[in-house]
Short mmCIF file of C-alpha atoms and ligand atoms in Angstrom, two decimals:
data_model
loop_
_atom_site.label_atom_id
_atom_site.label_comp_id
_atom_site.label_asym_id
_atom_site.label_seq_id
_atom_site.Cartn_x
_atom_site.Cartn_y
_atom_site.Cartn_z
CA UNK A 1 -355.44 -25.97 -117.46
CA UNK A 2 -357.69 -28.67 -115.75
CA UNK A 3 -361.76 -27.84 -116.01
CA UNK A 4 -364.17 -29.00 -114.13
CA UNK A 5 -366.57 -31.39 -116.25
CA UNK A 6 -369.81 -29.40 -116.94
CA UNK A 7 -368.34 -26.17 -116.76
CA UNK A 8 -366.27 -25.38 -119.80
CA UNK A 9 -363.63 -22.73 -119.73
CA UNK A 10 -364.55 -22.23 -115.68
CA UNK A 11 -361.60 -22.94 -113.48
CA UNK A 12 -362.18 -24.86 -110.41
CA UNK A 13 -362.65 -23.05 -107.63
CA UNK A 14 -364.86 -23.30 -104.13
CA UNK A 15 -368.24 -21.24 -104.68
CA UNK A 16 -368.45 -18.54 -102.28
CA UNK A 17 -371.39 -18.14 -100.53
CA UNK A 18 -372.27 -14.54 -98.00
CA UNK A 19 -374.46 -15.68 -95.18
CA UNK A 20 -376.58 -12.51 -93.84
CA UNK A 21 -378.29 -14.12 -90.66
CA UNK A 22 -378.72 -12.15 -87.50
CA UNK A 23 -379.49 -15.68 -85.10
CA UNK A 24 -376.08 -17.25 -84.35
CA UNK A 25 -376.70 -20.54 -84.13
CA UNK A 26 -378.51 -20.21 -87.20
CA UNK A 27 -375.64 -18.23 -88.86
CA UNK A 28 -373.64 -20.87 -87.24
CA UNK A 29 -375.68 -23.78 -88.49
CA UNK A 30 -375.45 -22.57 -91.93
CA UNK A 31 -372.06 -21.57 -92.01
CA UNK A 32 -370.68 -24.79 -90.84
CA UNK A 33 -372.84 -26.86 -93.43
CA UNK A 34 -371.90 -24.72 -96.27
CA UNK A 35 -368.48 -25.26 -95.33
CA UNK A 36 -368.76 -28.98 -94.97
CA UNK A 37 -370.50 -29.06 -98.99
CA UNK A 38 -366.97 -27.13 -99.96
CA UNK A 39 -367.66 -23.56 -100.19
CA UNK A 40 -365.81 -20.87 -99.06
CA UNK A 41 -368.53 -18.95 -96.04
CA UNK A 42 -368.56 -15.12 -95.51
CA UNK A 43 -370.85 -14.18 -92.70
CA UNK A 44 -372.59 -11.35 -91.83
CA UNK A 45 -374.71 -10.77 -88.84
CA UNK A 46 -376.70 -7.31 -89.95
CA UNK A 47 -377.73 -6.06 -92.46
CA UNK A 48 -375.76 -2.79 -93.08
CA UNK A 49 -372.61 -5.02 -92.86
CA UNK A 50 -374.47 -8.15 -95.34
CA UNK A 51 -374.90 -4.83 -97.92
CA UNK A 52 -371.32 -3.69 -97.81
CA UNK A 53 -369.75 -7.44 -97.66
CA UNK A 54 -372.00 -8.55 -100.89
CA UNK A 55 -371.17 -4.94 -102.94
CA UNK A 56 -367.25 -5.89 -102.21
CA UNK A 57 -366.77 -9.37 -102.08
CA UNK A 58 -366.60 -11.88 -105.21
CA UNK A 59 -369.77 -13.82 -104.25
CA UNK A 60 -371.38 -16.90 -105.97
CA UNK A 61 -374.34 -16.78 -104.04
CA UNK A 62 -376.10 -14.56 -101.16
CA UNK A 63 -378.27 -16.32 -98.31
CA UNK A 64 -379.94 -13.79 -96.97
CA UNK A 65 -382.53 -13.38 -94.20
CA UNK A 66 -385.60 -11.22 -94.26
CA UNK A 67 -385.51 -9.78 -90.65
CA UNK A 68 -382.02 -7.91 -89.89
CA UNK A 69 -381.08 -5.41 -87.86
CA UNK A 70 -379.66 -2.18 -89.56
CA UNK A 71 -380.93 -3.10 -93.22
CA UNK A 72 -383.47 -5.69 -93.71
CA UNK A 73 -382.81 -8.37 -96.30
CA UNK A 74 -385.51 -6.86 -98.73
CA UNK A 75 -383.60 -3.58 -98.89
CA UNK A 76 -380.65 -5.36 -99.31
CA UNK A 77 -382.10 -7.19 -102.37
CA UNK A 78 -383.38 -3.91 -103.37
CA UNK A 79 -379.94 -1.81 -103.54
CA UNK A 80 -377.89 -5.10 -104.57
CA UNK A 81 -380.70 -5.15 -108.07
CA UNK A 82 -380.50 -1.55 -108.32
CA UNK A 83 -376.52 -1.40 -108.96
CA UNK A 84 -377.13 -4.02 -110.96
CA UNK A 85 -376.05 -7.16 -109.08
CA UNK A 86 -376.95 -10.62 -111.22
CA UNK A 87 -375.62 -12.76 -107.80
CA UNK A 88 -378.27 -15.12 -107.05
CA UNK A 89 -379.75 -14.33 -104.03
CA UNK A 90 -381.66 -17.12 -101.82
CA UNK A 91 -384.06 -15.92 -99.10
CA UNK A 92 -384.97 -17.12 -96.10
CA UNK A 93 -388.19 -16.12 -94.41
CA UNK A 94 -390.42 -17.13 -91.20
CA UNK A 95 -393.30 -18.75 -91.38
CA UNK A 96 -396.43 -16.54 -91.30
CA UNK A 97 -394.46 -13.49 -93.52
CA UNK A 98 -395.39 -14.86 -96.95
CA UNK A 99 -395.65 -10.95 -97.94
CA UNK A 100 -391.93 -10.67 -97.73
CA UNK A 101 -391.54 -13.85 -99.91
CA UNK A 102 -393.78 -12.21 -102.81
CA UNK A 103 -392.17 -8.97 -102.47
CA UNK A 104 -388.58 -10.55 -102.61
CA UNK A 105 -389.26 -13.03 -105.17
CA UNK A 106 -390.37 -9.44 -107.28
CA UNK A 107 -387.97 -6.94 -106.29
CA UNK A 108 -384.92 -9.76 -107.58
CA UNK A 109 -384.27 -12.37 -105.16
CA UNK A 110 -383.87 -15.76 -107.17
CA UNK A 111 -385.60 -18.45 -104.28
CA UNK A 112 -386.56 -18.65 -100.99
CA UNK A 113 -387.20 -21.10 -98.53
CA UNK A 114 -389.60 -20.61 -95.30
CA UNK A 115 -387.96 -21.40 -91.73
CA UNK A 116 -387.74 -23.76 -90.56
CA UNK A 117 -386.05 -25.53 -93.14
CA UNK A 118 -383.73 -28.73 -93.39
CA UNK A 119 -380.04 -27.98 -94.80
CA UNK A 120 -380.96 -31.01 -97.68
CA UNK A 121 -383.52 -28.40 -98.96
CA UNK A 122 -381.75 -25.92 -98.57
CA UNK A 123 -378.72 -26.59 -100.14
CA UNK A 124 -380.58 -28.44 -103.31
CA UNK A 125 -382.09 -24.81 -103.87
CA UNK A 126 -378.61 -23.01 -103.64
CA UNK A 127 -376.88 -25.46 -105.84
CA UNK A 128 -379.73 -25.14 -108.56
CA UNK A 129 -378.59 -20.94 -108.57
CA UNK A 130 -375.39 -21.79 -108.97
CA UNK A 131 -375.59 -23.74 -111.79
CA UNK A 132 -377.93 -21.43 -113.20
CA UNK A 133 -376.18 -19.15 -112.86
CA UNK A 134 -373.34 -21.05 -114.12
CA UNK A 135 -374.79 -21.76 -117.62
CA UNK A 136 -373.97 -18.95 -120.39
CA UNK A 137 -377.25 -17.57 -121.63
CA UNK A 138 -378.99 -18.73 -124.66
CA UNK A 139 -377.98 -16.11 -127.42
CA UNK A 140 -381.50 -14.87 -129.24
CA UNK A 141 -379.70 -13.14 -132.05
CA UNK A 142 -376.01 -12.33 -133.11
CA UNK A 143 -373.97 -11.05 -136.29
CA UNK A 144 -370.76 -11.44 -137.71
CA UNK A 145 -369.69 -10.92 -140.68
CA UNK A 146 -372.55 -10.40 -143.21
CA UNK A 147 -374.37 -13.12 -141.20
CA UNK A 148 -377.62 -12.41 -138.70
CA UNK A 149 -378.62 -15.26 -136.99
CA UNK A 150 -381.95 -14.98 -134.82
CA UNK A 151 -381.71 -18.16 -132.83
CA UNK A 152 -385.94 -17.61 -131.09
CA UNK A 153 -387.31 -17.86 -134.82
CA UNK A 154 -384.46 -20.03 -136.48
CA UNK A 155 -383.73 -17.71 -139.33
CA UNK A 156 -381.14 -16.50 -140.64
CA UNK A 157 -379.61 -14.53 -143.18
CA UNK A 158 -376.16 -13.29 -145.08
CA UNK A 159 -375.69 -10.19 -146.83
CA UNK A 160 -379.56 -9.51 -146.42
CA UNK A 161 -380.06 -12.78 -147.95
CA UNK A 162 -381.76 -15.95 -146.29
CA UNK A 163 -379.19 -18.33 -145.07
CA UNK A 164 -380.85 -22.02 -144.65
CA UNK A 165 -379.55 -23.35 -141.73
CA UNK A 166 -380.54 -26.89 -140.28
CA UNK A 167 -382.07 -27.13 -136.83
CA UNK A 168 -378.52 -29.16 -135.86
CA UNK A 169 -376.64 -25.87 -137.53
CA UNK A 170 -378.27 -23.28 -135.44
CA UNK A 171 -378.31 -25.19 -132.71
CA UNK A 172 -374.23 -25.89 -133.02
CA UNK A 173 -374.27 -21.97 -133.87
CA UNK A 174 -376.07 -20.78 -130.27
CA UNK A 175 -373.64 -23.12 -128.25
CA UNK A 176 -370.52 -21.88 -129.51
CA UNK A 177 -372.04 -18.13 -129.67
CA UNK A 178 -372.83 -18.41 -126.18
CA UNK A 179 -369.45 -19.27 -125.09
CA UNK A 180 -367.76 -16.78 -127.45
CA UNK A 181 -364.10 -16.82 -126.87
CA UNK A 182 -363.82 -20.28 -125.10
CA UNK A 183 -362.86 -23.82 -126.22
CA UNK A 184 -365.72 -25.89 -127.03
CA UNK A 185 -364.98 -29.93 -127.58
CA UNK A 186 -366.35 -32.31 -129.91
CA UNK A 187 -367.69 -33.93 -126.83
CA UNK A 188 -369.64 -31.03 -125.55
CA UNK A 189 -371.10 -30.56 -128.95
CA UNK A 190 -371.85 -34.26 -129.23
CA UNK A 191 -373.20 -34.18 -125.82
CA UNK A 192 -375.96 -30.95 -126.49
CA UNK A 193 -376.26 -30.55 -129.80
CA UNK A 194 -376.76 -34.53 -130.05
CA UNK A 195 -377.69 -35.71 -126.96
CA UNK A 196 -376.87 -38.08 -124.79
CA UNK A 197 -378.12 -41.48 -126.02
CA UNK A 198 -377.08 -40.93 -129.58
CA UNK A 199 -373.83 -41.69 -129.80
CA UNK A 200 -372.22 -40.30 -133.40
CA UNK A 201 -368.73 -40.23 -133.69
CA UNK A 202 -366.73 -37.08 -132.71
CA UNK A 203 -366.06 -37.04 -136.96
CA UNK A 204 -369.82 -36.27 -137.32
CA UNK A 205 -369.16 -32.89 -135.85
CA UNK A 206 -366.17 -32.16 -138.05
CA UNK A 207 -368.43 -32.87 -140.96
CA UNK A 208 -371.28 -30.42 -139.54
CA UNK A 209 -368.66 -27.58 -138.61
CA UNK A 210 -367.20 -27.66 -141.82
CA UNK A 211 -370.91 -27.24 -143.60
CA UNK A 212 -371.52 -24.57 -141.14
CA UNK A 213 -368.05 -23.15 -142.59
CA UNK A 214 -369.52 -22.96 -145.87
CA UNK A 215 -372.49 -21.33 -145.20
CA UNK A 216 -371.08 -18.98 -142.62
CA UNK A 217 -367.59 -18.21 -143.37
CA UNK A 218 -366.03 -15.59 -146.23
CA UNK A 219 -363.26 -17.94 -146.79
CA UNK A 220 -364.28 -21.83 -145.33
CA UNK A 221 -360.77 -23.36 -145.59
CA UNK A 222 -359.39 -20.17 -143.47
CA UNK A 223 -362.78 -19.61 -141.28
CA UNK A 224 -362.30 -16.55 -139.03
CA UNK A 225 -365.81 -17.08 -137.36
CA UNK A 226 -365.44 -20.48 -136.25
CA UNK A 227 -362.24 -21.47 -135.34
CA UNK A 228 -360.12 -24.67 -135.32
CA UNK A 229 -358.16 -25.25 -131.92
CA UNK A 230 -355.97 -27.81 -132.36
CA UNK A 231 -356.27 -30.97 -129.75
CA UNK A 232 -358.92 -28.80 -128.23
CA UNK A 233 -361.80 -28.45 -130.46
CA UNK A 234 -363.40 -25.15 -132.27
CA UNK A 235 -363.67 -21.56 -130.65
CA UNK A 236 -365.98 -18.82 -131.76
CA UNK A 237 -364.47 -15.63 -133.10
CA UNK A 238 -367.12 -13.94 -134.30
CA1 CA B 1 -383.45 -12.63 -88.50
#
């Protein structure tokens, strides 16, 4: 299956963005440049109608005006963070109603931007949700096995005991954790655990996987947490 660089185990696919804008040539204006940067454009032009399209649809990301007829975009927030929505949610607000950007920024919207507003801006500030809300979530703490890992304070331990783990181990642990279930390469590893400028071979991280083994696993030669996939790199079962 082809991936996208950067986003592991995510197949490509055109972001969808829900445009709730009342103004046409506004809604207009935004549709057609969202369109042009490749995603796929709902729009809605009230509010009652921006609720029911963002409850429904598979969105990546809601733009979403404060003024609206029917429902205003604050309510919509509101109801879309009550049933538990995580979509990212950009706002737009006029000049002069800096109350409605405090209150949206606290009841759950993710950004705003004040009209009026160039499309460069506005677009830099709806591709930085995305990818935010692209990126798996640092793990604080898991457990498998006997093993408790608490990734905020670096400690560890197995069967109640404490596990020494390097910095490098934990931090190998929390990327793989975090993407529990997928394919992780050598490459990615090398990449964050190592960084960019270093440049180690892709052997270094069999050598730090199979220490991790040790550590981690019941049986290292058959490890059930950590798993080789072959011409793909490792997977975490755990
Ligand atoms: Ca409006």
């Amino acid at each position: 299956m082809p991936l996208e660089p950067g986003t592991p185990g995510e197949p490509a696919r055109a972001p969808r963005v829900l445009i709730v804008e009342d103004e046409p040539a506004m809604a207009a204006a935004l549709r057609d440049g969202f369109r042009y940067e490749g995603f796929s454009v709902l729009v809605a032009s009230d509010g009652a109608a921006g609720l029911r399209l963002a409850q429904q649809s598979e969105i990546d990301l809601v733009v979403l005006d404060v003024m609206l007829p029917k429902l205003s975009g604050l309510e919509i927030c509101r109801q879309l963070r009550a049933a538990k929505s995580g979509v990212p949610i950009l706002m737009l607000s006029a000049r002069g109603q800096e109350a409605d950007k405090v209150e949206g920024l606290e009841i759950g919207a993710d950004d705003y931007v004040t009209k009026p507003f160039g499309f460069a801006e506005l677009m830099a500030r709806a591709q930085a949700l995305l990818r935010r809300a692209r990126r798996p979530a640092e793990p604080e703490t898991c457990s498998f096995g006997d093993v408790v890992v608490d990734f905020r304070r670096l400690r560890a331990t197995r069967a109640g005991l404490p596990l020494e783990l390097s910095q490098r181990e934990f931090a190998i642990l929390a990327f793989l954790v975090a993407r529990r279930g997928e394919v992780v390469t050598r490459e990615q590893l090398l990449q964050v655990v190592w960084g960019y400028d270093s440049l180690p071979l892709t052997r270094t991280v069999d050598m730090h996987i199979a220490k991790l083994r040790r550590k981690i696993e019941r049986t290292p030669v058959e490890p059930e947490f950590i798993v080789t996939v072959h011409r793909g790199g490792y997977r975490f079962a755990g």
